[in-house]
Short mmCIF file of C-alpha atoms and ligand atoms in Angstrom, two decimals:
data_model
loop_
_atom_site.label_atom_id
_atom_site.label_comp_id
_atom_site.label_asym_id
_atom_site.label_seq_id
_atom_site.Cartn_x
_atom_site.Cartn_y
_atom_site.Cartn_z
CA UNK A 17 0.00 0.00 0.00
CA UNK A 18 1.20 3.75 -0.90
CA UNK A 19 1.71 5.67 2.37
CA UNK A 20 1.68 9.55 2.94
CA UNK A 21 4.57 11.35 3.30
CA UNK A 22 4.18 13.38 6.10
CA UNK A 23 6.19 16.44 7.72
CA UNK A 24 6.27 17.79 11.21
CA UNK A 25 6.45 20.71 12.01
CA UNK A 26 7.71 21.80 15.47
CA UNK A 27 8.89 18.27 15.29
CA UNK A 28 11.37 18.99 18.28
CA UNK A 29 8.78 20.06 20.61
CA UNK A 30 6.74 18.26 23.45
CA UNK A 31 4.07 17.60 20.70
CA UNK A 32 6.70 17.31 18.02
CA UNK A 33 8.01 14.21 19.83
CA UNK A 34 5.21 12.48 20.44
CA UNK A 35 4.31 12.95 16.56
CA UNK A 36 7.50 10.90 16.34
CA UNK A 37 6.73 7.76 17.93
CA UNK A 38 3.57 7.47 17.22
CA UNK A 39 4.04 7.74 13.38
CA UNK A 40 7.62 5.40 13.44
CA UNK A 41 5.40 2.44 12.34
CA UNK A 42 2.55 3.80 11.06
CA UNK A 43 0.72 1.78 8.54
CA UNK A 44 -0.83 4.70 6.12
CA UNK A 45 1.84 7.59 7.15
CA UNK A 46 5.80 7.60 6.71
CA UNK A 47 7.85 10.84 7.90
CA UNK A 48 9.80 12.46 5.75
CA UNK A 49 10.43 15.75 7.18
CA UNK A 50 11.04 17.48 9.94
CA UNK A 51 11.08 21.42 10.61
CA UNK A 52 11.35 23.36 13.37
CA UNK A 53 12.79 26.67 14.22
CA UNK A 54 15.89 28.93 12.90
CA UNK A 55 17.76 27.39 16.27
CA UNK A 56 17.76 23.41 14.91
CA UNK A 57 17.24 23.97 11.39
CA UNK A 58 20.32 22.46 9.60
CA UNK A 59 21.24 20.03 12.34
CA UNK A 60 20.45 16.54 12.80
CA UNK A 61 17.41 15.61 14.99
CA UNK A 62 19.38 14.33 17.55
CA UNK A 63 21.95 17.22 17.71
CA UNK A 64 18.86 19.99 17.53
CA UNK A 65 17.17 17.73 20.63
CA UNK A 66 20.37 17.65 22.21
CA UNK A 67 18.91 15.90 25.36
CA UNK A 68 15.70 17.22 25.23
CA UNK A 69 14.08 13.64 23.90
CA UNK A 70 11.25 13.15 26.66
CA UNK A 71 9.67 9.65 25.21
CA UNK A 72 9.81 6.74 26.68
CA UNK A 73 11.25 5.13 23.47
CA UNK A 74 14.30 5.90 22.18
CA UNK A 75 14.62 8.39 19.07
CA UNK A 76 13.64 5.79 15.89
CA UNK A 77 16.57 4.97 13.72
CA UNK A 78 15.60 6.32 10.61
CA UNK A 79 14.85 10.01 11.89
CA UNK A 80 18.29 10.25 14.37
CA UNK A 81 20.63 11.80 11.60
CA UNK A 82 17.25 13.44 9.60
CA UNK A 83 18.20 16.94 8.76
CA UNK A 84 16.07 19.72 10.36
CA UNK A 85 14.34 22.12 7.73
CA UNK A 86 13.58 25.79 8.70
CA UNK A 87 9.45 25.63 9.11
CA UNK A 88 9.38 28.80 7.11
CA UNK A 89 11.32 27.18 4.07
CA UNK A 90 7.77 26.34 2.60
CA UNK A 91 8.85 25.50 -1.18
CA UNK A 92 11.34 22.76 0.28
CA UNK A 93 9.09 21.00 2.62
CA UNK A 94 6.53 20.98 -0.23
CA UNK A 95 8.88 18.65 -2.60
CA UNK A 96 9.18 16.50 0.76
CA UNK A 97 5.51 15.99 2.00
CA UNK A 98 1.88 15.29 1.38
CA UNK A 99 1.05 17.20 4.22
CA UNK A 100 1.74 18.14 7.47
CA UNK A 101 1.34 18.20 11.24
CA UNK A 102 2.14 21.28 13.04
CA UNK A 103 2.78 22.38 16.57
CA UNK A 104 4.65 24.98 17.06
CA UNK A 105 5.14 27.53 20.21
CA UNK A 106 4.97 31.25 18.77
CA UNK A 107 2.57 34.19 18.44
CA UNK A 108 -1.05 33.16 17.55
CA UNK A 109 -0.93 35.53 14.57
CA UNK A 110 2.78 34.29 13.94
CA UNK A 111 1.00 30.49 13.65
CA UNK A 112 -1.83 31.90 11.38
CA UNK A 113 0.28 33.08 9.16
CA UNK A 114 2.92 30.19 8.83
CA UNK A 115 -0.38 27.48 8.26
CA UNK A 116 -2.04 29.84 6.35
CA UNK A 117 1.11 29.55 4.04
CA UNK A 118 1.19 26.12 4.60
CA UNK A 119 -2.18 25.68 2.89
CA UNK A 120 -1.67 28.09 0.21
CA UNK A 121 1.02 26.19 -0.98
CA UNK A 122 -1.06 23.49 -1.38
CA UNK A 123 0.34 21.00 1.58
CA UNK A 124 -2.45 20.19 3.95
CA UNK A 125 -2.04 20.98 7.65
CA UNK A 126 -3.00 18.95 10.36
CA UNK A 127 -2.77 21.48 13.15
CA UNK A 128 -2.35 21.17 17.30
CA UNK A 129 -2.14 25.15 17.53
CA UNK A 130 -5.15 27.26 18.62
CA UNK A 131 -4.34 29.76 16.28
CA UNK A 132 -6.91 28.80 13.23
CA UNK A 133 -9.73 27.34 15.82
CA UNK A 134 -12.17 29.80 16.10
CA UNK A 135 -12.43 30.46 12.15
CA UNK A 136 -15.78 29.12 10.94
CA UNK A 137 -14.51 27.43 8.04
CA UNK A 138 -11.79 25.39 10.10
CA UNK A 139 -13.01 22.26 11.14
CA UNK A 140 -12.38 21.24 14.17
CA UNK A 141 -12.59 17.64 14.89
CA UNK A 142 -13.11 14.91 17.56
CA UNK A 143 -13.05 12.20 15.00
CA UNK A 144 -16.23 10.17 17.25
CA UNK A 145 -18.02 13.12 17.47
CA UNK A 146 -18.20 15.50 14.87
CA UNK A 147 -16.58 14.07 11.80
CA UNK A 148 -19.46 16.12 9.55
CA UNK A 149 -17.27 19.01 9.69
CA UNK A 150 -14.74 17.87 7.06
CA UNK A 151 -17.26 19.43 4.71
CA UNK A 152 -16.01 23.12 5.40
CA UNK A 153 -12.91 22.48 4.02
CA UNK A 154 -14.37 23.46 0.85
CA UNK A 155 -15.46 26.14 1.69
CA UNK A 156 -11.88 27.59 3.48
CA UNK A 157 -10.33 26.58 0.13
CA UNK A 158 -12.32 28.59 -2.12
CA UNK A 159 -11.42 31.74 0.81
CA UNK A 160 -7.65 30.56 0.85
CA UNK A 161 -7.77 29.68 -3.18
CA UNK A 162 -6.57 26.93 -2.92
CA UNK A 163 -7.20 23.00 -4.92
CA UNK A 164 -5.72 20.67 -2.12
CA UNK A 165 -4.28 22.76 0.64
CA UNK A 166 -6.40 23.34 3.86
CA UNK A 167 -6.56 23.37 7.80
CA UNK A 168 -7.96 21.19 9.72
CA UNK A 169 -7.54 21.28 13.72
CA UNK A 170 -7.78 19.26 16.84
CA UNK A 171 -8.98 20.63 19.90
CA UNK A 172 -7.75 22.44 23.04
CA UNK A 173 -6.59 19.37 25.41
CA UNK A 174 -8.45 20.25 28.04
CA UNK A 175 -11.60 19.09 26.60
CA UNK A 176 -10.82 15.88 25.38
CA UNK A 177 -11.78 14.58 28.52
CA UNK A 178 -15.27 16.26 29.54
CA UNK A 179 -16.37 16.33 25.90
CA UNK A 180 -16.37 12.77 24.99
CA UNK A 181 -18.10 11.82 28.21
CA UNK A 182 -20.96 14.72 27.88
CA UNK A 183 -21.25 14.43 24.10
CA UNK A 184 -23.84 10.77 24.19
CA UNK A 185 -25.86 12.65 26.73
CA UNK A 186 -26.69 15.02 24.82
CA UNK A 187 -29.90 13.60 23.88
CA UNK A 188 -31.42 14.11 27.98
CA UNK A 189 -30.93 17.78 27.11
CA UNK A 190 -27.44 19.22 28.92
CA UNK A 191 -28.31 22.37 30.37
CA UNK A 192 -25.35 23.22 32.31
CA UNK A 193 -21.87 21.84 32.83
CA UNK A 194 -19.08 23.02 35.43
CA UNK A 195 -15.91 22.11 34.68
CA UNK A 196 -12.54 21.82 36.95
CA UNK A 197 -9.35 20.61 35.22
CA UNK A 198 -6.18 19.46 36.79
CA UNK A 199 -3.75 19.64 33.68
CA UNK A 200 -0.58 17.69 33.30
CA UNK A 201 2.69 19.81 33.39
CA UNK A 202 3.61 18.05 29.63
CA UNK A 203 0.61 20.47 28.30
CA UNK A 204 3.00 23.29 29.15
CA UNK A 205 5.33 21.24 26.90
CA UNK A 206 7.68 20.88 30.49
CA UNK A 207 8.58 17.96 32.26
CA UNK A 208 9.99 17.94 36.33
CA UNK A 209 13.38 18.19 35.05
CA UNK A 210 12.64 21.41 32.66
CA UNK A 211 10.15 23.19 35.07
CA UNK A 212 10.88 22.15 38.99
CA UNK A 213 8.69 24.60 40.87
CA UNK A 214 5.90 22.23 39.65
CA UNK A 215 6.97 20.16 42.13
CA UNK A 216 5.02 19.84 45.01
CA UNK A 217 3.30 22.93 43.55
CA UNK A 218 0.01 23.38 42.05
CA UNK A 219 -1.05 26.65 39.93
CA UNK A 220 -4.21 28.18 39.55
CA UNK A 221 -3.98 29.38 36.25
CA UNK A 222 -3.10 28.50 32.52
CA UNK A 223 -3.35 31.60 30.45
CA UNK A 224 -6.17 31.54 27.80
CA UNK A 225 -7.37 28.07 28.81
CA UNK A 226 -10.94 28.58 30.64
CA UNK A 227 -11.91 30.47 28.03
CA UNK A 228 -11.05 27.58 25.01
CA UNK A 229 -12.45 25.09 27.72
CA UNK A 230 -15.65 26.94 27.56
CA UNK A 231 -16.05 27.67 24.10
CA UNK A 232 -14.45 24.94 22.28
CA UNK A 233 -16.84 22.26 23.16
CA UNK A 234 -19.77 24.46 21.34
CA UNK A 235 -17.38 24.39 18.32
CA UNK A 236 -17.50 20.91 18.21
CA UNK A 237 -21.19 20.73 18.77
CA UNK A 238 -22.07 23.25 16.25
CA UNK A 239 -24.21 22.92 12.83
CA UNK A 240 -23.09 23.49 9.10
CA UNK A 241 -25.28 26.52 8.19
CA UNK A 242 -24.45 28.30 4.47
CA UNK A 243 -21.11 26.10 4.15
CA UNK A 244 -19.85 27.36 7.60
CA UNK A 245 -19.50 25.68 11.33
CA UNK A 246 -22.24 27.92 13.55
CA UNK A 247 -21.40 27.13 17.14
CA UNK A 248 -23.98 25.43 19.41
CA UNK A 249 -25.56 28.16 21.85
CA UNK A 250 -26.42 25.24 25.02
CA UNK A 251 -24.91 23.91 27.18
CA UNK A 252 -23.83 26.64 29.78
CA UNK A 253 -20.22 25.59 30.20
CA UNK A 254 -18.35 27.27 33.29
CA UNK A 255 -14.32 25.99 33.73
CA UNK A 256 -11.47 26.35 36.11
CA UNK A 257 -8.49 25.10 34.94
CA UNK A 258 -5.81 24.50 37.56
CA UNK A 259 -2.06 23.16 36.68
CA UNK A 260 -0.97 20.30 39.21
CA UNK A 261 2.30 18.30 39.52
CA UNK A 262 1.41 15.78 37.22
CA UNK A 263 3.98 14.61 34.43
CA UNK A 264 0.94 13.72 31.86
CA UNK A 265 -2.87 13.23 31.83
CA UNK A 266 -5.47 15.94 32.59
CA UNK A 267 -8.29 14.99 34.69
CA UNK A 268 -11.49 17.08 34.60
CA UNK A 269 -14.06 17.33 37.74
CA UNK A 270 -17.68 17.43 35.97
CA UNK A 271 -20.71 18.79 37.14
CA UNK A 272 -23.96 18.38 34.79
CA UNK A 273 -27.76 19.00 35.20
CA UNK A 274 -29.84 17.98 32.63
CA UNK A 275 -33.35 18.99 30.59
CA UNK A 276 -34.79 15.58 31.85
CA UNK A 277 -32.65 13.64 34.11
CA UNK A 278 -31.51 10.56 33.26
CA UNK A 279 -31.15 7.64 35.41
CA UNK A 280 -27.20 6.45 36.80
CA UNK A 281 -27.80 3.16 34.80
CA UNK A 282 -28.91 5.22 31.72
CA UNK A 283 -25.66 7.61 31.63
CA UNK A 284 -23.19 4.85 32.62
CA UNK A 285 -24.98 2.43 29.07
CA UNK A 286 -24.54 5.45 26.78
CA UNK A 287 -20.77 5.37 27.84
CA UNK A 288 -20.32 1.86 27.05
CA UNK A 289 -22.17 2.01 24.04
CA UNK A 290 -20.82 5.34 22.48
CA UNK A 291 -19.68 3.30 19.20
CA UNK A 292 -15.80 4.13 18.17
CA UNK A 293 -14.84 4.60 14.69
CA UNK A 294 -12.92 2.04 12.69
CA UNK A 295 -9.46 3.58 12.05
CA UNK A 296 -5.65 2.38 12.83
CA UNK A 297 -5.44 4.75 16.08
CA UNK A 298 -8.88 4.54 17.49
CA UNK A 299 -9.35 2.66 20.89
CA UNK A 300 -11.52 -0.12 20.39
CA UNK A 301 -13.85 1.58 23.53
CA UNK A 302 -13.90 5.59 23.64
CA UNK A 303 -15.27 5.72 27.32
CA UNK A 304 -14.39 3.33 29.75
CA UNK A 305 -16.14 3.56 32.68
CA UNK A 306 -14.43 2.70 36.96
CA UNK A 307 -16.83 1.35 39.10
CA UNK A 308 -13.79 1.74 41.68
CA UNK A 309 -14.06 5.16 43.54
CA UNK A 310 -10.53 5.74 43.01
CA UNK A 311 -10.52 6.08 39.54
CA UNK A 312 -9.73 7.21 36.90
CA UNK A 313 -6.36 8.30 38.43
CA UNK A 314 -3.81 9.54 36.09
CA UNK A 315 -0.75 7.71 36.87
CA UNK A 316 -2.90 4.36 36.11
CA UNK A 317 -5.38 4.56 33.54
CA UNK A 318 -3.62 7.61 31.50
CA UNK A 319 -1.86 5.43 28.72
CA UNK A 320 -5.74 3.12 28.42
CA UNK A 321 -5.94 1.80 24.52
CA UNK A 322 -2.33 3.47 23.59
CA UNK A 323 -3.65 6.90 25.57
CA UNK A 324 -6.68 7.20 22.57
CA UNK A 325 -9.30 6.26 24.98
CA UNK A 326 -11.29 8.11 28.04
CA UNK A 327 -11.55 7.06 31.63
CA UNK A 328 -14.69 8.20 33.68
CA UNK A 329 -15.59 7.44 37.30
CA UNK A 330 -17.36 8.31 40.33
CA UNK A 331 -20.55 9.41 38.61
CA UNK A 332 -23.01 10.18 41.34
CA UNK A 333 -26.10 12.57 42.21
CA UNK A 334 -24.96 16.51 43.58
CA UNK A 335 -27.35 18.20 45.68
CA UNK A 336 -26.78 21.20 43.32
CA UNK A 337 -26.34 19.87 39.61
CA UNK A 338 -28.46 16.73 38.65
CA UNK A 339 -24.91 14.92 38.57
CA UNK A 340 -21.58 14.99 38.97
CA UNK A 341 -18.50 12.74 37.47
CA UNK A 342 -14.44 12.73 36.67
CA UNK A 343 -12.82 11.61 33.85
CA UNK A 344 -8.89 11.79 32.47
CA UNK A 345 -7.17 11.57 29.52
CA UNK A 346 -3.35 12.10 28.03
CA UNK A 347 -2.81 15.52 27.09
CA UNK A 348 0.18 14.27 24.43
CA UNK A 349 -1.70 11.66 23.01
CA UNK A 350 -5.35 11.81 22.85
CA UNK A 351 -5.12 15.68 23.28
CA UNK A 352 -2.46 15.95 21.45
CA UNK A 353 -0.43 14.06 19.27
CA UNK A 354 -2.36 10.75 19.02
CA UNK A 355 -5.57 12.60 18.55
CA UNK A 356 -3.81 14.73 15.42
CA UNK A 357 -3.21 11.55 13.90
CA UNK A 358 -6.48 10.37 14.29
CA UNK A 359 -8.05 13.50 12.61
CA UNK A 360 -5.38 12.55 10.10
CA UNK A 361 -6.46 9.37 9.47
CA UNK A 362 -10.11 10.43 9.17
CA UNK A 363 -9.11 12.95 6.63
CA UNK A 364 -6.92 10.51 4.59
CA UNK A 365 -9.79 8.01 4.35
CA UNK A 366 -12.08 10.61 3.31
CA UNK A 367 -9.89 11.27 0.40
CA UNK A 368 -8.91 15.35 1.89
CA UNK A 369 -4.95 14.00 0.95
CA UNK A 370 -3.87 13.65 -2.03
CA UNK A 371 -0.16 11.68 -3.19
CA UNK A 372 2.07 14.71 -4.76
CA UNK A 373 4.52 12.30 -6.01
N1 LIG B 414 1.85 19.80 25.07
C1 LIG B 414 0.55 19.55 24.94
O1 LIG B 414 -0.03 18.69 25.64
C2 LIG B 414 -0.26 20.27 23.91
C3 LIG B 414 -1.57 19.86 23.74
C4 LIG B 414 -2.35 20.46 22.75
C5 LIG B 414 -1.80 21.47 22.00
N2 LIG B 414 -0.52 21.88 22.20
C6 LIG B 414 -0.02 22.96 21.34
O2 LIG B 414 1.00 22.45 20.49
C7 LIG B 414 1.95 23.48 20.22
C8 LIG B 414 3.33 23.00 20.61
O3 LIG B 414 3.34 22.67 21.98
P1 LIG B 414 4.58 21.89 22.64
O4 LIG B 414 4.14 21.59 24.03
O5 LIG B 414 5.04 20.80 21.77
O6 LIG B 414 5.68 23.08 22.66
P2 LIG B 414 7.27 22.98 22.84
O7 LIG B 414 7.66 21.69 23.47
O8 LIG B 414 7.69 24.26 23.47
O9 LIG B 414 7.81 22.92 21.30
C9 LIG B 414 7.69 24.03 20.47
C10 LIG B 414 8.14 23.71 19.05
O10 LIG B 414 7.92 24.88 18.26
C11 LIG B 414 9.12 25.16 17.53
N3 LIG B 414 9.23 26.61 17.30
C12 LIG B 414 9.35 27.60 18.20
N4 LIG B 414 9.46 28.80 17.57
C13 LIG B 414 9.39 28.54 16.24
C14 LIG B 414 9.48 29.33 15.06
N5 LIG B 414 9.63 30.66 15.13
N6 LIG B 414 9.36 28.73 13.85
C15 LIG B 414 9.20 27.37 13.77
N7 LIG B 414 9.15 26.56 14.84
C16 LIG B 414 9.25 27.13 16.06
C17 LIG B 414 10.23 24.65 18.43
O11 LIG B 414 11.42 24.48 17.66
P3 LIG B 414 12.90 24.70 18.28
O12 LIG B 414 13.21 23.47 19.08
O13 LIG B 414 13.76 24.84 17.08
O14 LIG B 414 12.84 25.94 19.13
C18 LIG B 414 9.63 23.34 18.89
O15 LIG B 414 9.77 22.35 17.89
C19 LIG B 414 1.49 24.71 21.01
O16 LIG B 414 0.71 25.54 20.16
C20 LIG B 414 0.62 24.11 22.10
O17 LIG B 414 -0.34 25.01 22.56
C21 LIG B 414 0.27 21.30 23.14
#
């Protein structure tokens, strides 16, 4: 079978890394570039890393000596790549820009950055939920003018975990949903060694995130109206989002009341039966549900079906909200990373790639 060629971009970074592994033995994608910033580009991978590797598995063989292109040498990466993933750390309208380019020179982006989210014609995708939105992408190409190139983006990691679980309950009618997150220190793309006041530490804020927590998740739920994604107007989402000394996984505390209540039993069947999707990097079960009251705890059930999957527990009544719940998932992977290439993989099967060479 052909495979993509595929390029990352930022491919030294937290997210950059994880891109790495996950796509060393990919069965539909092979990397063939890599591009990051004016500081690596023209060194090896492993000399622009220089220690700053953070996987579990060591660097593959085949990318260890891979020359680092300059993100911004567009022309180059296009004779290298069917399209790309990107996540880089630099000014939103800095980001805009460089994808925007991206797509106008016809290579596809498959984007972790925030920048492009809140544009209408910039689907962004939860591959189980809302996979419907792929059908902007026409129109952004006809606004970008382009035949293949296009954005597509994954969402804000904090809601990978409260979204999936809310998302087959729709149908008792959410009203409104408080959510706390406790969010990994890898989401900061840090580990202990690179940031150790998280130690022992926990922060109360993470610039900018309440407000994507809050908004995102009506992104996701919106309608196609005139070609263009119009955001849902319900639930009533409130968020704090808290940073805690966690190395990965961000667990969300969930608070829900409903239009008519459903029963326990009712909630925890639509999480068993919220049906998957059939692609290489799907978990077999989206939501799996603890019956234990200590879980879902993040050192344990973080890395559940490769980190693609969501764990929920300790759904119970509140004497203020009809219910409340908590449920984790891995920032790099499924809100990250792994979910990229699962958006990726959903675009590739619905023919949004197409082989340049
Ligand atoms: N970490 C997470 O869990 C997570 C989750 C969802 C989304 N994201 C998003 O993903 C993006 C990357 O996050 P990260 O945690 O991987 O960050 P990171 O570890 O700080 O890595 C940043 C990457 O961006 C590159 N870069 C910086 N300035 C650049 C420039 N001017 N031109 C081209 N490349 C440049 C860096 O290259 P050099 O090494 O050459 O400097 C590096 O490869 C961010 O937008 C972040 O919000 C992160």
């Amino acid at each position: 079978m052909k495979k993509y060629r595929v390029g990352i971009v930022g491919a030294t970074g937290m997210v950059g890394q994880r891109f790495v592994t996950l796509l060393e033995n990919h069965p539909w994608f092979t990397v063939t570039c890599l591009a990051a910033s004016e500081r690596s580009a023209g060194k090896t991978y492993t000399q622009a890393l220089d220690g700053r590797w953070n996987m579990a598995t060591p660097i593959p063989e085949f990318l260890k000596d891979m020359v680092i292109l300059n993100a911004n040498e567009i022309e180059k990466i296009k004779e290298e790549v069917d399209f790309v993933f990107c996540a880089v750390d630099m000014k939103k309208s800095e980001i805009r820009e460089l994808e925007e380019n991206y797509a106008k020179a016809e290579i596809p982006v498959v984007s972790n950055n925030s920048a492009c989210r809140g544009l209408s014609d910039v689907p962004m995708i939860i591959p189980e939920i809302n996979a419907e939105h792929i059908a902007v992408i026409e129109t952004q190409r006809k606004r970008l003018g382009t035949k293949k190139g296009f954005i597509a983006v994954k969402s804000n990691c904090s809601i990978q975990s409260y979204v999936p679980a809310l998302h087959p309950l729709k149908k008792f009618g959410l009203k409104n949903v408080l959510a706390c997150t406790y969010q990994a220190i890898s989401g900061a793309g840090k580990t202990f060694d690179t940031w150790p006041e998280m130690v022992d530490n926990l922060i109360p804020y993470i610039g900018g995130e309440e407000e994507k927590s809050e908004l995102e998740p009506l992104k996701v739920w919106g309608k196609i109206k005139n070609n263009e994604i119009v955001n849902a107007t319900t639930p009533n989402i409130t968020t704090q989002c808290l940073r805690v000394p966690v190395s990965d996984g961000h667990t969300a505390a969930v608070f829900v009341s409903f239009e008519n209540k459903p029963t326990k039993e009712e909630i925890i069947d639509c999480w068993k039966n919220f049906s998957g999707i059939d692609l290489p990097s799907a978990p077999k079960q989206f939501i799996h549900y603890f019956e234990e009251d200590n879980r879902p705890q993040a050192k344990l059930d973080r890395n559940l079906e490769n980190g693609m999957a969501v764990s929920v527990g300790r759904l119970r009544e509140d004497s203020q909200f009809d219910y409340k719940f908590v449920c984790l998932s891995h920032n790099t992977l499924r809100g990250a990373a792994g979910g990229a290439v699962l958006l990726a993989e959903l675009l590739a099967d619905c023919e949004c790639f197409a082989f340049t060479s």
